[in-house]
Amino acid sequence: MKRLFGPSLFVAAIVTLPVVAQTPPPATKPPPQHATGTPVPLPQWFVEIDTDKKGEVTRADFLKYRMKSFEELDVNKDGKLTVEEFVKVAEPPCSADVPNGPTLEERRNRARSEFQNLDTNRDGFVERAEAEALVHSEFNQYDTDRDNKVTEPEVRLIVQRSLAREAAERQQIEARRRQGMAAINEFIDMQLREADKLDKNNDGKLSQQEYAAMAGPADGPQTQGLLPYDIRRQLVMRKFQEIDTNKDGQLDRVELTNHAVKQFLEMDTNKDRFLTEEEFKKAQEAETKKMRAVIQAMQPAQPPTPPRPAPAQPRGGQAQPAPAPQPQGLAPGLPQGTR
């Protein structure tokens, strides 16, 4: 994906430079979980089953533990669940509301979807054998050595992999969300790269003469649609004075970085430390409006137009008829065409 940020708000406002496309950095590999040596937590089901602390759970114990939910939902004890019975799993006390979590109706809809997946023979019921098959499949995910028991090391390894996978998925989601965005370091780098292009003598600083190139060409076909050169140059020099905080007549990288940081903080309206295309667009509009006000202040004030005298009234008090209107686009008094 390409970023839609230009090199400078200021440049875009007065010189309308083309947009510079930026490619986001590649996603980095998520850091390993619990790198400090903290043990990976055991899942709650393992703790509740392994009451004698042997450090292992058998297949039979796991099946008995997991099928408790089936037995609680099977209120008529016929060994199978209807969709009405199964949906109860989404309701209190089996499932409670949590802040920012799915609503009751959303949980019910999910339960109905799960019911369809469990009803493998499509007879409208989830029979005990179908539910047990799902439990055995879950157990197999933990029983990596296929000895019909799950040990603490096996569980911790599976949990660690699951946590790493979830972290990677969250990172991918966040990366997709931030496509087209720019972090503060990327914004600073963009500004410094543009400054390096102006630094013709490669001394790491910008003189007024070098910075004046931002005003664009003084004449030629490239100036069509741009402001007059003298106005553009004055605007550029105003910006130079704004960035040149130590007033030494040069812009060093510290001053350029400080100005970029200031711009970024002003543009980041939602304070999430990233610039979106919308935030950049709004900042461009604000900069353009500011430039228009500055340009208007530069122009000399026009003298007020004196009011036109009222036409003299003829004697007798009767007004003369108004002159016939002239055709649009022609000056009064010129011939109006031939017959």
mmCIF file of N, CA, C and O in Angstrom, residues 15-58:
data_model
loop_
_atom_site.group_PDB
_atom_site.id
_atom_site.type_symbol
_atom_site.label_atom_id
_atom_site.label_comp_id
_atom_site.label_asym_id
_atom_site.label_seq_id
_atom_site.Cartn_x
_atom_site.Cartn_y
_atom_site.Cartn_z
ATOM 1 N N VAL A 15 3.054 25.678 -3.593
ATOM 2 C CA VAL A 15 3.708 25.314 -4.845
ATOM 3 C C VAL A 15 3.032 24.115 -5.495
ATOM 4 O O VAL A 15 3.320 23.795 -6.635
ATOM 5 N N THR A 16 2.135 23.464 -4.796
ATOM 6 C CA THR A 16 1.401 22.289 -5.295
ATOM 7 C C THR A 16 2.347 21.257 -5.891
ATOM 8 O O THR A 16 2.208 20.848 -7.040
ATOM 9 N N LEU A 17 3.327 20.831 -5.086
ATOM 10 C CA LEU A 17 4.234 19.783 -5.524
ATOM 11 C C LEU A 17 3.485 18.457 -5.613
ATOM 12 O O LEU A 17 2.482 18.261 -4.937
ATOM 13 N N PRO A 18 3.950 17.499 -6.431
ATOM 14 C CA PRO A 18 3.271 16.202 -6.526
ATOM 15 C C PRO A 18 3.371 15.431 -5.229
ATOM 16 O O PRO A 18 4.288 15.639 -4.433
ATOM 17 N N VAL A 19 2.404 14.539 -5.050
ATOM 18 C CA VAL A 19 2.377 13.704 -3.856
ATOM 19 C C VAL A 19 3.523 12.708 -3.907
ATOM 20 O O VAL A 19 3.839 12.156 -4.951
ATOM 21 N N VAL A 20 4.177 12.503 -2.778
ATOM 22 C CA VAL A 20 5.255 11.540 -2.675
ATOM 23 C C VAL A 20 4.708 10.257 -2.095
ATOM 24 O O VAL A 20 4.142 10.265 -1.003
ATOM 25 N N ALA A 21 4.831 9.169 -2.798
ATOM 26 C CA ALA A 21 4.309 7.885 -2.312
ATOM 27 C C ALA A 21 5.325 7.257 -1.377
ATOM 28 O O ALA A 21 6.515 7.220 -1.680
ATOM 29 N N GLN A 22 4.854 6.776 -0.251
ATOM 30 C CA GLN A 22 5.705 6.127 0.723
ATOM 31 C C GLN A 22 5.225 4.708 0.930
ATOM 32 O O GLN A 22 4.031 4.457 1.017
ATOM 33 N N THR A 23 6.153 3.750 1.042
ATOM 34 C CA THR A 23 5.806 2.363 1.298
ATOM 35 C C THR A 23 6.029 2.066 2.763
ATOM 36 O O THR A 23 7.096 2.365 3.298
ATOM 37 N N PRO A 24 5.036 1.509 3.473
ATOM 38 C CA PRO A 24 5.196 1.247 4.892
ATOM 39 C C PRO A 24 6.273 0.202 5.126
ATOM 40 O O PRO A 24 6.510 -0.666 4.282
ATOM 41 N N PRO A 25 6.971 0.269 6.266
ATOM 42 C CA PRO A 25 8.004 -0.714 6.557
ATOM 43 C C PRO A 25 7.390 -2.092 6.719
ATOM 44 O O PRO A 25 6.234 -2.225 7.118
ATOM 45 N N PRO A 26 8.146 -3.142 6.388
ATOM 46 C CA PRO A 26 7.593 -4.493 6.526
ATOM 47 C C PRO A 26 7.291 -4.808 7.971
ATOM 48 O O PRO A 26 7.960 -4.341 8.895
ATOM 49 N N ALA A 27 6.254 -5.632 8.173
ATOM 50 C CA ALA A 27 5.874 -6.022 9.526
ATOM 51 C C ALA A 27 6.986 -6.848 10.147
ATOM 52 O O ALA A 27 7.599 -7.699 9.515
ATOM 53 N N THR A 28 7.289 -6.559 11.391
ATOM 54 C CA THR A 28 8.329 -7.273 12.093
ATOM 55 C C THR A 28 7.754 -8.495 12.779
ATOM 56 O O THR A 28 6.569 -8.561 13.093
ATOM 57 N N LYS A 29 8.621 -9.469 13.011
ATOM 58 C CA LYS A 29 8.182 -10.688 13.667
ATOM 59 C C LYS A 29 7.821 -10.388 15.116
ATOM 60 O O LYS A 29 8.553 -9.679 15.803
ATOM 61 N N PRO A 30 6.706 -10.889 15.614
ATOM 62 C CA PRO A 30 6.315 -10.584 16.985
ATOM 63 C C PRO A 30 7.327 -11.142 17.974
ATOM 64 O O PRO A 30 7.909 -12.211 17.762
ATOM 65 N N PRO A 31 7.584 -10.421 19.064
ATOM 66 C CA PRO A 31 8.558 -10.902 20.041
ATOM 67 C C PRO A 31 8.062 -12.167 20.718
ATOM 68 O O PRO A 31 6.861 -12.394 20.847
ATOM 69 N N PRO A 32 8.986 -13.044 21.150
ATOM 70 C CA PRO A 32 8.561 -14.278 21.829
ATOM 71 C C PRO A 32 7.840 -13.965 23.124
ATOM 72 O O PRO A 32 8.163 -13.011 23.823
ATOM 73 N N GLN A 33 6.857 -14.765 23.420
ATOM 74 C CA GLN A 33 6.082 -14.562 24.634
ATOM 75 C C GLN A 33 6.907 -14.975 25.846
ATOM 76 O O GLN A 33 7.659 -15.954 25.814
ATOM 77 N N HIS A 34 6.752 -14.216 26.929
ATOM 78 C CA HIS A 34 7.397 -14.520 28.201
ATOM 79 C C HIS A 34 8.904 -14.702 28.033
ATOM 80 O O HIS A 34 9.502 -15.670 28.487
ATOM 81 N N ALA A 35 9.523 -13.758 27.305
ATOM 82 C CA ALA A 35 10.968 -13.833 27.085
ATOM 83 C C ALA A 35 11.750 -13.681 28.382
ATOM 84 O O ALA A 35 12.924 -14.044 28.452
ATOM 85 N N THR A 36 11.133 -13.129 29.413
ATOM 86 C CA THR A 36 11.825 -12.926 30.685
ATOM 87 C C THR A 36 11.908 -14.198 31.510
ATOM 88 O O THR A 36 12.508 -14.190 32.583
ATOM 89 N N GLY A 37 11.323 -15.294 31.030
ATOM 90 C CA GLY A 37 11.371 -16.542 31.771
ATOM 91 C C GLY A 37 10.144 -16.822 32.601
ATOM 92 O O GLY A 37 10.092 -17.839 33.299
ATOM 93 N N THR A 38 9.159 -15.946 32.570
ATOM 94 C CA THR A 38 7.922 -16.187 33.313
ATOM 95 C C THR A 38 7.202 -17.392 32.713
ATOM 96 O O THR A 38 7.029 -17.455 31.501
ATOM 97 N N PRO A 39 6.795 -18.358 33.543
ATOM 98 C CA PRO A 39 6.130 -19.554 32.992
ATOM 99 C C PRO A 39 4.849 -19.194 32.252
ATOM 100 O O PRO A 39 4.113 -18.300 32.652
ATOM 101 N N VAL A 40 4.623 -19.885 31.159
ATOM 102 C CA VAL A 40 3.376 -19.710 30.425
ATOM 103 C C VAL A 40 2.232 -20.222 31.299
ATOM 104 O O VAL A 40 2.322 -21.328 31.853
ATOM 105 N N PRO A 41 1.170 -19.450 31.468
ATOM 106 C CA PRO A 41 0.091 -19.883 32.368
ATOM 107 C C PRO A 41 -0.623 -21.118 31.854
ATOM 108 O O PRO A 41 -0.791 -21.306 30.651
ATOM 109 N N LEU A 42 -1.054 -21.957 32.790
ATOM 110 C CA LEU A 42 -1.848 -23.130 32.438
ATOM 111 C C LEU A 42 -3.291 -22.701 32.217
ATOM 112 O O LEU A 42 -3.794 -21.816 32.904
ATOM 113 N N PRO A 43 -3.998 -23.335 31.278
ATOM 114 C CA PRO A 43 -5.414 -23.010 31.104
ATOM 115 C C PRO A 43 -6.217 -23.445 32.319
ATOM 116 O O PRO A 43 -5.843 -24.370 33.053
ATOM 117 N N GLN A 44 -7.345 -22.782 32.523
ATOM 118 C CA GLN A 44 -8.158 -23.030 33.707
ATOM 119 C C GLN A 44 -8.650 -24.463 33.770
ATOM 120 O O GLN A 44 -8.727 -25.064 34.847
ATOM 121 N N TRP A 45 -8.980 -25.050 32.618
ATOM 122 C CA TRP A 45 -9.488 -26.422 32.628
ATOM 123 C C TRP A 45 -8.449 -27.391 33.156
ATOM 124 O O TRP A 45 -8.780 -28.368 33.851
ATOM 125 N N PHE A 46 -7.170 -27.160 32.863
ATOM 126 C CA PHE A 46 -6.121 -28.062 33.344
ATOM 127 C C PHE A 46 -6.023 -27.979 34.868
ATOM 128 O O PHE A 46 -5.895 -29.017 35.551
ATOM 129 N N VAL A 47 -6.089 -26.763 35.399
ATOM 130 C CA VAL A 47 -5.996 -26.581 36.850
ATOM 131 C C VAL A 47 -7.183 -27.239 37.543
ATOM 132 O O VAL A 47 -7.023 -27.891 38.591
ATOM 133 N N GLU A 48 -8.371 -27.087 36.973
ATOM 134 C CA GLU A 48 -9.561 -27.644 37.615
ATOM 135 C C GLU A 48 -9.616 -29.167 37.530
ATOM 136 O O GLU A 48 -10.154 -29.821 38.430
ATOM 137 N N ILE A 49 -9.065 -29.751 36.468
ATOM 138 C CA ILE A 49 -9.069 -31.209 36.347
ATOM 139 C C ILE A 49 -7.957 -31.830 37.196
ATOM 140 O O ILE A 49 -8.176 -32.836 37.884
ATOM 141 N N ASP A 50 -6.774 -31.242 37.140
ATOM 142 C CA ASP A 50 -5.609 -31.793 37.851
ATOM 143 C C ASP A 50 -5.635 -31.371 39.324
ATOM 144 O O ASP A 50 -4.758 -30.658 39.808
ATOM 145 N N THR A 51 -6.626 -31.843 40.039
ATOM 146 C CA THR A 51 -6.801 -31.433 41.446
ATOM 147 C C THR A 51 -5.731 -32.020 42.362
ATOM 148 O O THR A 51 -5.395 -31.414 43.384
ATOM 149 N N ASP A 52 -5.197 -33.190 42.006
ATOM 150 C CA ASP A 52 -4.163 -33.793 42.861
ATOM 151 C C ASP A 52 -2.757 -33.365 42.454
ATOM 152 O O ASP A 52 -1.763 -33.912 42.962
ATOM 153 N N LYS A 53 -2.633 -32.404 41.522
ATOM 154 C CA LYS A 53 -1.370 -31.790 41.126
ATOM 155 C C LYS A 53 -0.366 -32.813 40.593
ATOM 156 O O LYS A 53 0.842 -32.731 40.870
ATOM 157 N N LYS A 54 -0.821 -33.764 39.810
ATOM 158 C CA LYS A 54 0.096 -34.729 39.202
ATOM 159 C C LYS A 54 0.789 -34.150 37.971
ATOM 160 O O LYS A 54 1.742 -34.730 37.464
ATOM 161 N N GLY A 55 0.271 -33.039 37.464
ATOM 162 C CA GLY A 55 0.880 -32.424 36.301
ATOM 163 C C GLY A 55 0.466 -33.064 35.003
ATOM 164 O O GLY A 55 1.154 -32.895 33.983
ATOM 165 N N GLU A 56 -0.670 -33.776 35.010
ATOM 166 C CA GLU A 56 -1.154 -34.382 33.787
ATOM 167 C C GLU A 56 -2.660 -34.574 33.860
ATOM 168 O O GLU A 56 -3.244 -34.632 34.943
ATOM 169 N N VAL A 57 -3.292 -34.640 32.677
ATOM 170 C CA VAL A 57 -4.727 -34.835 32.561
ATOM 171 C C VAL A 57 -4.951 -35.949 31.555
ATOM 172 O O VAL A 57 -4.428 -35.896 30.431
ATOM 173 N N THR A 58 -5.714 -36.982 31.929
ATOM 174 C CA THR A 58 -5.990 -38.083 31.017
ATOM 175 C C THR A 58 -7.120 -37.716 30.065
ATOM 176 O O THR A 58 -7.881 -36.776 30.293
#
